[in-house]
PDB file of C-alpha atoms in Angstrom:
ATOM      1  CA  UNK A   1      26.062  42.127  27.650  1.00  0.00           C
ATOM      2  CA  UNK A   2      23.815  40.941  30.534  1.00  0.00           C
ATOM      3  CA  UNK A   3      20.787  38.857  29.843  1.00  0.00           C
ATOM      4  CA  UNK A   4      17.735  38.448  32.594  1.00  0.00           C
ATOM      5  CA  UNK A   5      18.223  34.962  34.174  1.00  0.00           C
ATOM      6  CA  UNK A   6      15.770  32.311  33.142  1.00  0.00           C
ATOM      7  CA  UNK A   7      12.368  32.066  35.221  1.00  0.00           C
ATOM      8  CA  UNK A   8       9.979  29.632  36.293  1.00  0.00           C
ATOM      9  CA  UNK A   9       7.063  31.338  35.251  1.00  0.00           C
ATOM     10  CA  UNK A  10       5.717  29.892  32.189  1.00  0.00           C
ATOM     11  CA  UNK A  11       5.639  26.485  34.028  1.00  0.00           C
ATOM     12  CA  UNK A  12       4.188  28.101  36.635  1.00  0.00           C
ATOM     13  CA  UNK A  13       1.660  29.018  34.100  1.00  0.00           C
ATOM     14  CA  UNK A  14       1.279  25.454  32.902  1.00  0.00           C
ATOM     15  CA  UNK A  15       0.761  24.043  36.277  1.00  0.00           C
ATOM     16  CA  UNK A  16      -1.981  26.687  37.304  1.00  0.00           C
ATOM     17  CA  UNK A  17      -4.092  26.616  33.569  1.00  0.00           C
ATOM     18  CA  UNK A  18      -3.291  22.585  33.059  1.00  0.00           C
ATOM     19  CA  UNK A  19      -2.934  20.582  36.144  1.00  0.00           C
ATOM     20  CA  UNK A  20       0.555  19.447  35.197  1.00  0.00           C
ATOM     21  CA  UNK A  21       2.683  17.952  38.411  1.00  0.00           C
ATOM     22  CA  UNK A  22       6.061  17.130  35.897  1.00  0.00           C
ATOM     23  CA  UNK A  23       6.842  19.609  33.323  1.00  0.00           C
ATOM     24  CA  UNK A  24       9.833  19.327  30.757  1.00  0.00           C
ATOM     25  CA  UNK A  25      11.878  21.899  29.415  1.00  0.00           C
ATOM     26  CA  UNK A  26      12.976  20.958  25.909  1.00  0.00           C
ATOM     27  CA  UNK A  27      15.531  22.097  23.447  1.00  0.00           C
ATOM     28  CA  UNK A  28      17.054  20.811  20.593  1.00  0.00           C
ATOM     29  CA  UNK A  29      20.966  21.391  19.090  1.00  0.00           C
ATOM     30  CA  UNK A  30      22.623  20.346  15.937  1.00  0.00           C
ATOM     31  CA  UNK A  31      19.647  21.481  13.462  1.00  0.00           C
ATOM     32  CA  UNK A  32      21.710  23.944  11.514  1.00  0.00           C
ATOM     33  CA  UNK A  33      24.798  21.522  11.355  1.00  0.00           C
ATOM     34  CA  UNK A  34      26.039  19.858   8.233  1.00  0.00           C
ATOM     35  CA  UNK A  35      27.517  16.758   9.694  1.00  0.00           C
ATOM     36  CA  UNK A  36      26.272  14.842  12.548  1.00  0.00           C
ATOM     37  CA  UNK A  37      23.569  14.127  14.902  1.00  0.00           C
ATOM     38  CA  UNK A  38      20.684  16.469  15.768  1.00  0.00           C
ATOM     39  CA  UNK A  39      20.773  16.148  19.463  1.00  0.00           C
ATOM     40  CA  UNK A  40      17.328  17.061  21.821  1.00  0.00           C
ATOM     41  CA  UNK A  41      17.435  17.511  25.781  1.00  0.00           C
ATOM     42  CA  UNK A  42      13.965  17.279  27.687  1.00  0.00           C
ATOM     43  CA  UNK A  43      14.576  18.563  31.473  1.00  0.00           C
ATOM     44  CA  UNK A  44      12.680  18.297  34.625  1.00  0.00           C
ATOM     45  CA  UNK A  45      13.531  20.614  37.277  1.00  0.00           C
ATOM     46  CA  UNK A  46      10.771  21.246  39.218  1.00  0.00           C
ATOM     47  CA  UNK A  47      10.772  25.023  41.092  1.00  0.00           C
ATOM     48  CA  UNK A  48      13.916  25.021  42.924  1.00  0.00           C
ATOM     49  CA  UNK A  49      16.396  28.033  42.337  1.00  0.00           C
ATOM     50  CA  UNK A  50      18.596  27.368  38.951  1.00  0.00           C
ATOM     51  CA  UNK A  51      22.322  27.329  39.204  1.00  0.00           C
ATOM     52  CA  UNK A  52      24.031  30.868  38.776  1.00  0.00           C
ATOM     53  CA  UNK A  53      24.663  31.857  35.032  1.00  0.00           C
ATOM     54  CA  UNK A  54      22.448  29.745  33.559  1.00  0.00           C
ATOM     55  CA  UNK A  55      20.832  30.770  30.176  1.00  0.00           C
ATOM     56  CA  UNK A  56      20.695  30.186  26.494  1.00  0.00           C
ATOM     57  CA  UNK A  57      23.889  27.318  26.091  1.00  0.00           C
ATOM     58  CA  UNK A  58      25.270  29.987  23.166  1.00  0.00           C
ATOM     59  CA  UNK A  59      25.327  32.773  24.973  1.00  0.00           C
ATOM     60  CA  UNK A  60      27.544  30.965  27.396  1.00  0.00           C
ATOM     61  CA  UNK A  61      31.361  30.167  26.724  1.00  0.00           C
ATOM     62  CA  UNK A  62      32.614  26.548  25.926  1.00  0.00           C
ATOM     63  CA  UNK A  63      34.608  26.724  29.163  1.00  0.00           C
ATOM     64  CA  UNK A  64      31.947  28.006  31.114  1.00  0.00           C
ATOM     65  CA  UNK A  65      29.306  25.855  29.144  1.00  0.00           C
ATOM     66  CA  UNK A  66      30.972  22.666  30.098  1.00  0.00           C
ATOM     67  CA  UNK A  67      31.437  23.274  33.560  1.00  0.00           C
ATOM     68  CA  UNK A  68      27.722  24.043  34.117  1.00  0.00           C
ATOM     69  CA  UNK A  69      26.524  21.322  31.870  1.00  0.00           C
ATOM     70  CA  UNK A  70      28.275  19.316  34.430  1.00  0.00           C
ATOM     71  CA  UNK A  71      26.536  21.288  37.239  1.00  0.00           C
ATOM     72  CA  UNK A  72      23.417  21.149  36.131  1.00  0.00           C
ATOM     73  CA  UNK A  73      23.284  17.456  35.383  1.00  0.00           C
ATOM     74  CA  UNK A  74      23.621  16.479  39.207  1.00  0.00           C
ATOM     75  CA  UNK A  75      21.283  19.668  39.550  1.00  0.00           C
ATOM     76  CA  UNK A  76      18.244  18.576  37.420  1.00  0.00           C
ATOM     77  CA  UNK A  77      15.416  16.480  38.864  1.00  0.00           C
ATOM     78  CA  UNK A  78      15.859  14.326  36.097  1.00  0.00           C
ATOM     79  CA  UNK A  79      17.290  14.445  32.001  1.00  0.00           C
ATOM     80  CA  UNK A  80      17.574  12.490  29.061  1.00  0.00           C
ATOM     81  CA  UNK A  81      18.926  12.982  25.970  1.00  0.00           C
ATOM     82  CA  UNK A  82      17.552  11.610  22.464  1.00  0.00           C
ATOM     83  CA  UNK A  83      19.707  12.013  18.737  1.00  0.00           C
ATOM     84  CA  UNK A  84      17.959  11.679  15.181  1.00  0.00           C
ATOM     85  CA  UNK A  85      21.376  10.310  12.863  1.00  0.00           C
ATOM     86  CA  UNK A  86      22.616  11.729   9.515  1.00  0.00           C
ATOM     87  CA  UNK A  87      20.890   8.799   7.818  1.00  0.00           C
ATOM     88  CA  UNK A  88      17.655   9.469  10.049  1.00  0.00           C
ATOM     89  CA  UNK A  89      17.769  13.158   9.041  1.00  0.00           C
ATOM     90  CA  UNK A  90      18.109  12.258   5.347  1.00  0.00           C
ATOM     91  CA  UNK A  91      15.320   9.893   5.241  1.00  0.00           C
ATOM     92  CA  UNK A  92      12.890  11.824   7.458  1.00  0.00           C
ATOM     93  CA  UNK A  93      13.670  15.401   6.908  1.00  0.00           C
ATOM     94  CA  UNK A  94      14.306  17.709   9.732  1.00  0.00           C
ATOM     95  CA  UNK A  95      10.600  18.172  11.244  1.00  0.00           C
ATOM     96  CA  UNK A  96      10.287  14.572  11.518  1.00  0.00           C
ATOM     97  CA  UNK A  97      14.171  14.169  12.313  1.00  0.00           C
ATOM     98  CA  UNK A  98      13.167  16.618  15.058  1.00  0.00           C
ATOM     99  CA  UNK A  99      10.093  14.963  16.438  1.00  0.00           C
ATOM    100  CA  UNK A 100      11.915  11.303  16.806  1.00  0.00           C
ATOM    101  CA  UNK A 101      14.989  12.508  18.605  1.00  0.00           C
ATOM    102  CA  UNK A 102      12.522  14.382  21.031  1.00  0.00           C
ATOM    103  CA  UNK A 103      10.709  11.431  21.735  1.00  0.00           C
ATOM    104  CA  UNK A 104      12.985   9.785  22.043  1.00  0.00           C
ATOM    105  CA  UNK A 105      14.623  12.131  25.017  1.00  0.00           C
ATOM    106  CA  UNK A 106      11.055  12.309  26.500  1.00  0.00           C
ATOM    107  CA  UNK A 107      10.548   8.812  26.924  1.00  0.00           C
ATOM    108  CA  UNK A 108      13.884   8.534  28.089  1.00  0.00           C
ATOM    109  CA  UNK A 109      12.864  10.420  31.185  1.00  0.00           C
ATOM    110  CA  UNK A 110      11.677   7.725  34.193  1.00  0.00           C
ATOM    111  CA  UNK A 111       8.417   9.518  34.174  1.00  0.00           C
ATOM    112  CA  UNK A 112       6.378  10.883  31.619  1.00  0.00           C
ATOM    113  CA  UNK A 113       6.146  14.304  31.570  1.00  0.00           C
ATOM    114  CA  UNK A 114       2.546  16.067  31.901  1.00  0.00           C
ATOM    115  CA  UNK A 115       3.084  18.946  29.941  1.00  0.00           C
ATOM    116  CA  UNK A 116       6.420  20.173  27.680  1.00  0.00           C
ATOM    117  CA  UNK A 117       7.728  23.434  27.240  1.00  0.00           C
ATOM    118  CA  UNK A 118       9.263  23.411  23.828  1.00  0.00           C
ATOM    119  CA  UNK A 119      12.179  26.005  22.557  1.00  0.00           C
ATOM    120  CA  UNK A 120      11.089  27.815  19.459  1.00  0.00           C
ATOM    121  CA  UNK A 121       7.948  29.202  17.946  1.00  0.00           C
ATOM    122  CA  UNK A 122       7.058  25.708  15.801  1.00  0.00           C
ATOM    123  CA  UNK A 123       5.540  22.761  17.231  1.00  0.00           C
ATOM    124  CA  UNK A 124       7.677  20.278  15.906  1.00  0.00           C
ATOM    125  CA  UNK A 125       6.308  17.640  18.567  1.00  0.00           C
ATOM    126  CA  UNK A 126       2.850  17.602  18.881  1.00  0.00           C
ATOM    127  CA  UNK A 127       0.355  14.986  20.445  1.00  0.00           C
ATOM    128  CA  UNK A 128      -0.019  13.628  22.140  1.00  0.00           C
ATOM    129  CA  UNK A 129       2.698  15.737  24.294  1.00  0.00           C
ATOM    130  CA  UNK A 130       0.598  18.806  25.663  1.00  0.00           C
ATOM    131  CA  UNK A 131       3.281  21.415  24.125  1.00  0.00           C
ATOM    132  CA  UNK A 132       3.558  24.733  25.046  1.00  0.00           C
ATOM    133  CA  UNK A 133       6.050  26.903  22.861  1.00  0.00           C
ATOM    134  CA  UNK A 134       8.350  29.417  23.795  1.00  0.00           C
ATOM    135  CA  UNK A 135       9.842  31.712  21.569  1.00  0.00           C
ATOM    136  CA  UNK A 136      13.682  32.217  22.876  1.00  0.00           C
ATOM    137  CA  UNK A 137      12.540  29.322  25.696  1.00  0.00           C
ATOM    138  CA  UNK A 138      16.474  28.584  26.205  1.00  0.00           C
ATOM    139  CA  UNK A 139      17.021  32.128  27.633  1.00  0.00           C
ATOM    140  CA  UNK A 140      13.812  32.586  29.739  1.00  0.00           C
ATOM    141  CA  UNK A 141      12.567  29.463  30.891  1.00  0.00           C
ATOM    142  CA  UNK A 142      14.781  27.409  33.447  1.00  0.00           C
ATOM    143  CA  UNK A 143      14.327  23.899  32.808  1.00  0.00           C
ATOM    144  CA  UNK A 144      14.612  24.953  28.828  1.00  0.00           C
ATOM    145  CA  UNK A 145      18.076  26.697  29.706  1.00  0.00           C
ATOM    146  CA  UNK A 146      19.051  23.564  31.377  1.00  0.00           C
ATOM    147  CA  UNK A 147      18.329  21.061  28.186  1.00  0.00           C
ATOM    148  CA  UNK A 148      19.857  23.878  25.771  1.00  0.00           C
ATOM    149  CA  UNK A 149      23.550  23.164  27.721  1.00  0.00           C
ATOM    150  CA  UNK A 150      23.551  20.164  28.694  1.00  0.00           C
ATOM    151  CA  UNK A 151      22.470  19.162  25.129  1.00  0.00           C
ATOM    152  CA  UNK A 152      24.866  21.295  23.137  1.00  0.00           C
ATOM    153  CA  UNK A 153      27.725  20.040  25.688  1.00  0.00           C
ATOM    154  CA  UNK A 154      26.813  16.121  24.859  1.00  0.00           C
ATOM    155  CA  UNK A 155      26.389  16.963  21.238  1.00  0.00           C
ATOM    156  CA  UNK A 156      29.960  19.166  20.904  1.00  0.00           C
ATOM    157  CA  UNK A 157      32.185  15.915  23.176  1.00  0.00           C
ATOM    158  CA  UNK A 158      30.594  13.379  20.405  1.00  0.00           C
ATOM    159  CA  UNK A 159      31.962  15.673  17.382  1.00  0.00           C
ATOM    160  CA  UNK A 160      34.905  16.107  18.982  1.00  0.00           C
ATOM    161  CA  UNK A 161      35.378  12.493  19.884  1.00  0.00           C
ATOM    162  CA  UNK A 162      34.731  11.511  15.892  1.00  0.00           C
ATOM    163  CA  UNK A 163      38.017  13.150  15.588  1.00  0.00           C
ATOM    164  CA  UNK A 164      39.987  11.589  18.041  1.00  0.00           C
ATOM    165  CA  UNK A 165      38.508   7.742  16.750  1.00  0.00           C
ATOM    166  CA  UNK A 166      39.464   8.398  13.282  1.00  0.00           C
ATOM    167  CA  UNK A 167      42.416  10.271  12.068  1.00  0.00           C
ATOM    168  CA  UNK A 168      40.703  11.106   8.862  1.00  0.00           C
ATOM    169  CA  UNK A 169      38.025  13.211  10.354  1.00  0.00           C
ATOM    170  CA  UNK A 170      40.668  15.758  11.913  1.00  0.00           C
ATOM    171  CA  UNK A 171      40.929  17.785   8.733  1.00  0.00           C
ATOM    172  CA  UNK A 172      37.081  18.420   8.993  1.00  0.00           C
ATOM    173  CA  UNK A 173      37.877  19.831  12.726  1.00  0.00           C
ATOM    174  CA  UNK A 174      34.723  18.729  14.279  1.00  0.00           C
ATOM    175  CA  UNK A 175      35.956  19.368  17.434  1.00  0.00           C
ATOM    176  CA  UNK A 176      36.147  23.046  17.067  1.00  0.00           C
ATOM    177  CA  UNK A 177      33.089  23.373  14.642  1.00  0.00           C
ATOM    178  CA  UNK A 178      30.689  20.456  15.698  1.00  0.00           C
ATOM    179  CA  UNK A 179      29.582  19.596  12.142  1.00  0.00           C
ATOM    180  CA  UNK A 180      28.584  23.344  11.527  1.00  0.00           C
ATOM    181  CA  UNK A 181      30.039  24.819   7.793  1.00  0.00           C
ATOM    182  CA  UNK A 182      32.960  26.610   9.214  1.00  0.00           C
ATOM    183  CA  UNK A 183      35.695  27.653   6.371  1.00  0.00           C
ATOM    184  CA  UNK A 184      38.358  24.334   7.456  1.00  0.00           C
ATOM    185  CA  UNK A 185      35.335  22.199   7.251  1.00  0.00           C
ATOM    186  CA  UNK A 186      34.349  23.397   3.896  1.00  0.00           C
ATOM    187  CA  UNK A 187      37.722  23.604   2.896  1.00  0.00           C
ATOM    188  CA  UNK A 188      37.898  19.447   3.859  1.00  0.00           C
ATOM    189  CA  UNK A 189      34.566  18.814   2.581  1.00  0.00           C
ATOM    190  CA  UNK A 190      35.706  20.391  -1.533  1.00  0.00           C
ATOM    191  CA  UNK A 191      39.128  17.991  -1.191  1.00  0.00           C
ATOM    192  CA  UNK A 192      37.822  14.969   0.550  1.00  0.00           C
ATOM    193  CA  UNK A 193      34.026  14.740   0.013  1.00  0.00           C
ATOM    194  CA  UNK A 194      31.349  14.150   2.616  1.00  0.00           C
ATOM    195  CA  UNK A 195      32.065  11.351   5.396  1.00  0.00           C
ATOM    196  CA  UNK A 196      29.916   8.498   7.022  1.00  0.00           C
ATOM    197  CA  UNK A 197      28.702  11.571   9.445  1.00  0.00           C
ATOM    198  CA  UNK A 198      27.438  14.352   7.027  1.00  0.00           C
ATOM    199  CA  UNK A 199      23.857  14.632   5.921  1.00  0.00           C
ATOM    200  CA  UNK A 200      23.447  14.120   2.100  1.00  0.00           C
ATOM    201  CA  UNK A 201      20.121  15.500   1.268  1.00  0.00           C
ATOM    202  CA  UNK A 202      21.119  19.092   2.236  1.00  0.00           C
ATOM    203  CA  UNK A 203      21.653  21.785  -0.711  1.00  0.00           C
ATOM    204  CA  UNK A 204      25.281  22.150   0.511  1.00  0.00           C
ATOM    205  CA  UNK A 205      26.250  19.078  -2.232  1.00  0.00           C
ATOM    206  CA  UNK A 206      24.618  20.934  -5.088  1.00  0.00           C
ATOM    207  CA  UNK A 207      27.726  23.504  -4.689  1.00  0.00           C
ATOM    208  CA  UNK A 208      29.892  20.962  -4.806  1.00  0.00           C
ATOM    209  CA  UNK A 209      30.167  19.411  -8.587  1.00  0.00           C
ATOM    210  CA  UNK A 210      32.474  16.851  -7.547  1.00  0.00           C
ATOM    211  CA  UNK A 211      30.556  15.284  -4.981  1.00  0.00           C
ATOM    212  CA  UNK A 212      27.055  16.317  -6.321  1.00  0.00           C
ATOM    213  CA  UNK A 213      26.304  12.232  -7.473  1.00  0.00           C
ATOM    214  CA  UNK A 214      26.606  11.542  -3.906  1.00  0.00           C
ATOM    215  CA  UNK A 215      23.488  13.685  -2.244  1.00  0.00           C
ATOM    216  CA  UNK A 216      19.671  11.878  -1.576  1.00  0.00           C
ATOM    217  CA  UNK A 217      16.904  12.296  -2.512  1.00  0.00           C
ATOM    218  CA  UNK A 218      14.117  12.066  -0.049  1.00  0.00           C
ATOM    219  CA  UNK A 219      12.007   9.078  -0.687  1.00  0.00           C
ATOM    220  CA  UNK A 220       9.565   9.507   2.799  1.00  0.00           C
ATOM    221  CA  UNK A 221       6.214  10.518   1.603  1.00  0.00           C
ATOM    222  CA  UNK A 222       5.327  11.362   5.066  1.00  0.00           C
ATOM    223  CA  UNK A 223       8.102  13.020   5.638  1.00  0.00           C
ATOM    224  CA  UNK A 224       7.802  15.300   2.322  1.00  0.00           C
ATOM    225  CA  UNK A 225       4.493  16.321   3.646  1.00  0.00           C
ATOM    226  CA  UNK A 226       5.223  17.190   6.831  1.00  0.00           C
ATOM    227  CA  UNK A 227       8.014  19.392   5.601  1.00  0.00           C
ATOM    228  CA  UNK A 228       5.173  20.978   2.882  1.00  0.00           C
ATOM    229  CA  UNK A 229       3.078  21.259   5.371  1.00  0.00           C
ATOM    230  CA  UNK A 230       4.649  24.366   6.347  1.00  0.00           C
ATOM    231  CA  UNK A 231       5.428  22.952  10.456  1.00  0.00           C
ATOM    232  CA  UNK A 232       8.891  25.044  10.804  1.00  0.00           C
ATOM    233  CA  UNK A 233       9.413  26.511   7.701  1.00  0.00           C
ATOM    234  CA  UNK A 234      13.524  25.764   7.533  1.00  0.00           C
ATOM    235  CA  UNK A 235      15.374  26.426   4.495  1.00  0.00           C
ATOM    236  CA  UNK A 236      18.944  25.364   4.449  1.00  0.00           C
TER     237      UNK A 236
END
């Protein structure tokens, strides 16, 4: 099915209502997963012409997806990437989680972005970024396209590597799954029990009676109420 290439319009639109010279395209990867990092990509690509086939990194194929992340990275005016752990997940929640690792790609960038355009229709970021959301950003906005691959590309090599550094982690098969609940990876999860990598305050434990005594509990108060608060509105 063919999908409208991404635009530069809504930065465009933030340069003519805000003033902003450097605008970031941000998107995140890894938030649905059950094992690993979440991983977040902020992108500056000022108005030149995007590479062809770029859109939305799942609509793309892994081939395809790694070739252009590889593409785009020389391509980009400039990129950095920023991760929020297991542990850091488990501890924080996933708004928070969210928030850190895209600070931490935004600051990452060697200069500070004036205004951000952020993937999604929840701002998970907030000041004092000047945010604009996008619903379906990753598809229609260029330099959000660009973060969405080269993000999920950097995120899928360090899954895959975990199983090439430890024998152990093979029967999870992160490197075809990427920490997502795929059937061999719940399969391995009911015989062997969670690993170093997996995030232990998620509801997938409570199905699991013989490895229920190992999930957390979030003790963050800050983190509790930004999840009650309502920001994004997950349930896993």
């Amino acid at each position: 099915m063919p999908y409208e290439p991404p635009t530069h319009t809504v930065e465009r639109s933030l340069r003519a209502t805000t003033g902003a010279k450097i605008v970031a395209g941000v998107d995140e990867v890894g938030r649905g997963a059950w094992a690993g990092p979440v991983t977040v990509c902020a992108a500056v690509t000022g108005l030149r012409r995007a590479p062809e086939g770029l859109t939305d990194s799942k609509l793309i194929t892994p081939k395809r997806r790694t070739a252009l992340a590889a593409d785009l990275e020389r391509w980009v005016t400039a990129y950095a990437l920023g991760d929020a752990s297991p542990q850091e997940i488990d501890e924080l929640g996933m708004t928070a989680a969210l928030r850190l690792a895209a600070v931490r790609a935004l600051e990452g960038l060697p200069v500070r972005p004036d205004a951000v355009i952020l993937d999604g229709k929840h701002d998970y970021l907030g000041g004092p970024w000047q945010v604009r959301t996008v619903i379906k950003g990753d598809q229609s906005c260029i330099a959000v396209a660009a973060a969405s691959v080269i993000a999920k590309v950097r995120r899928d090599t360090v899954m895959a590597q975990l199983c090439t550094d430890a024998e152990v982690y093979a029967a999870y098969a992160f490197d075809a799954n990427a920490g997502y609940p795929s059937p061999v990876h719940k399969a391995a999860l009911q015989e062997l029990g969670p690993t170093p990598h997996h995030r232990l305050s998620w509801s997938y434990l409570d199905a699991m009676p013989r490895w229920r005594h190992l999930k957390k509990v979030r003790l963050s108060a800050e983190a509790v109420a930004l999840e009650s608060g309502g920001q994004l509105g997950f349930d896993f």
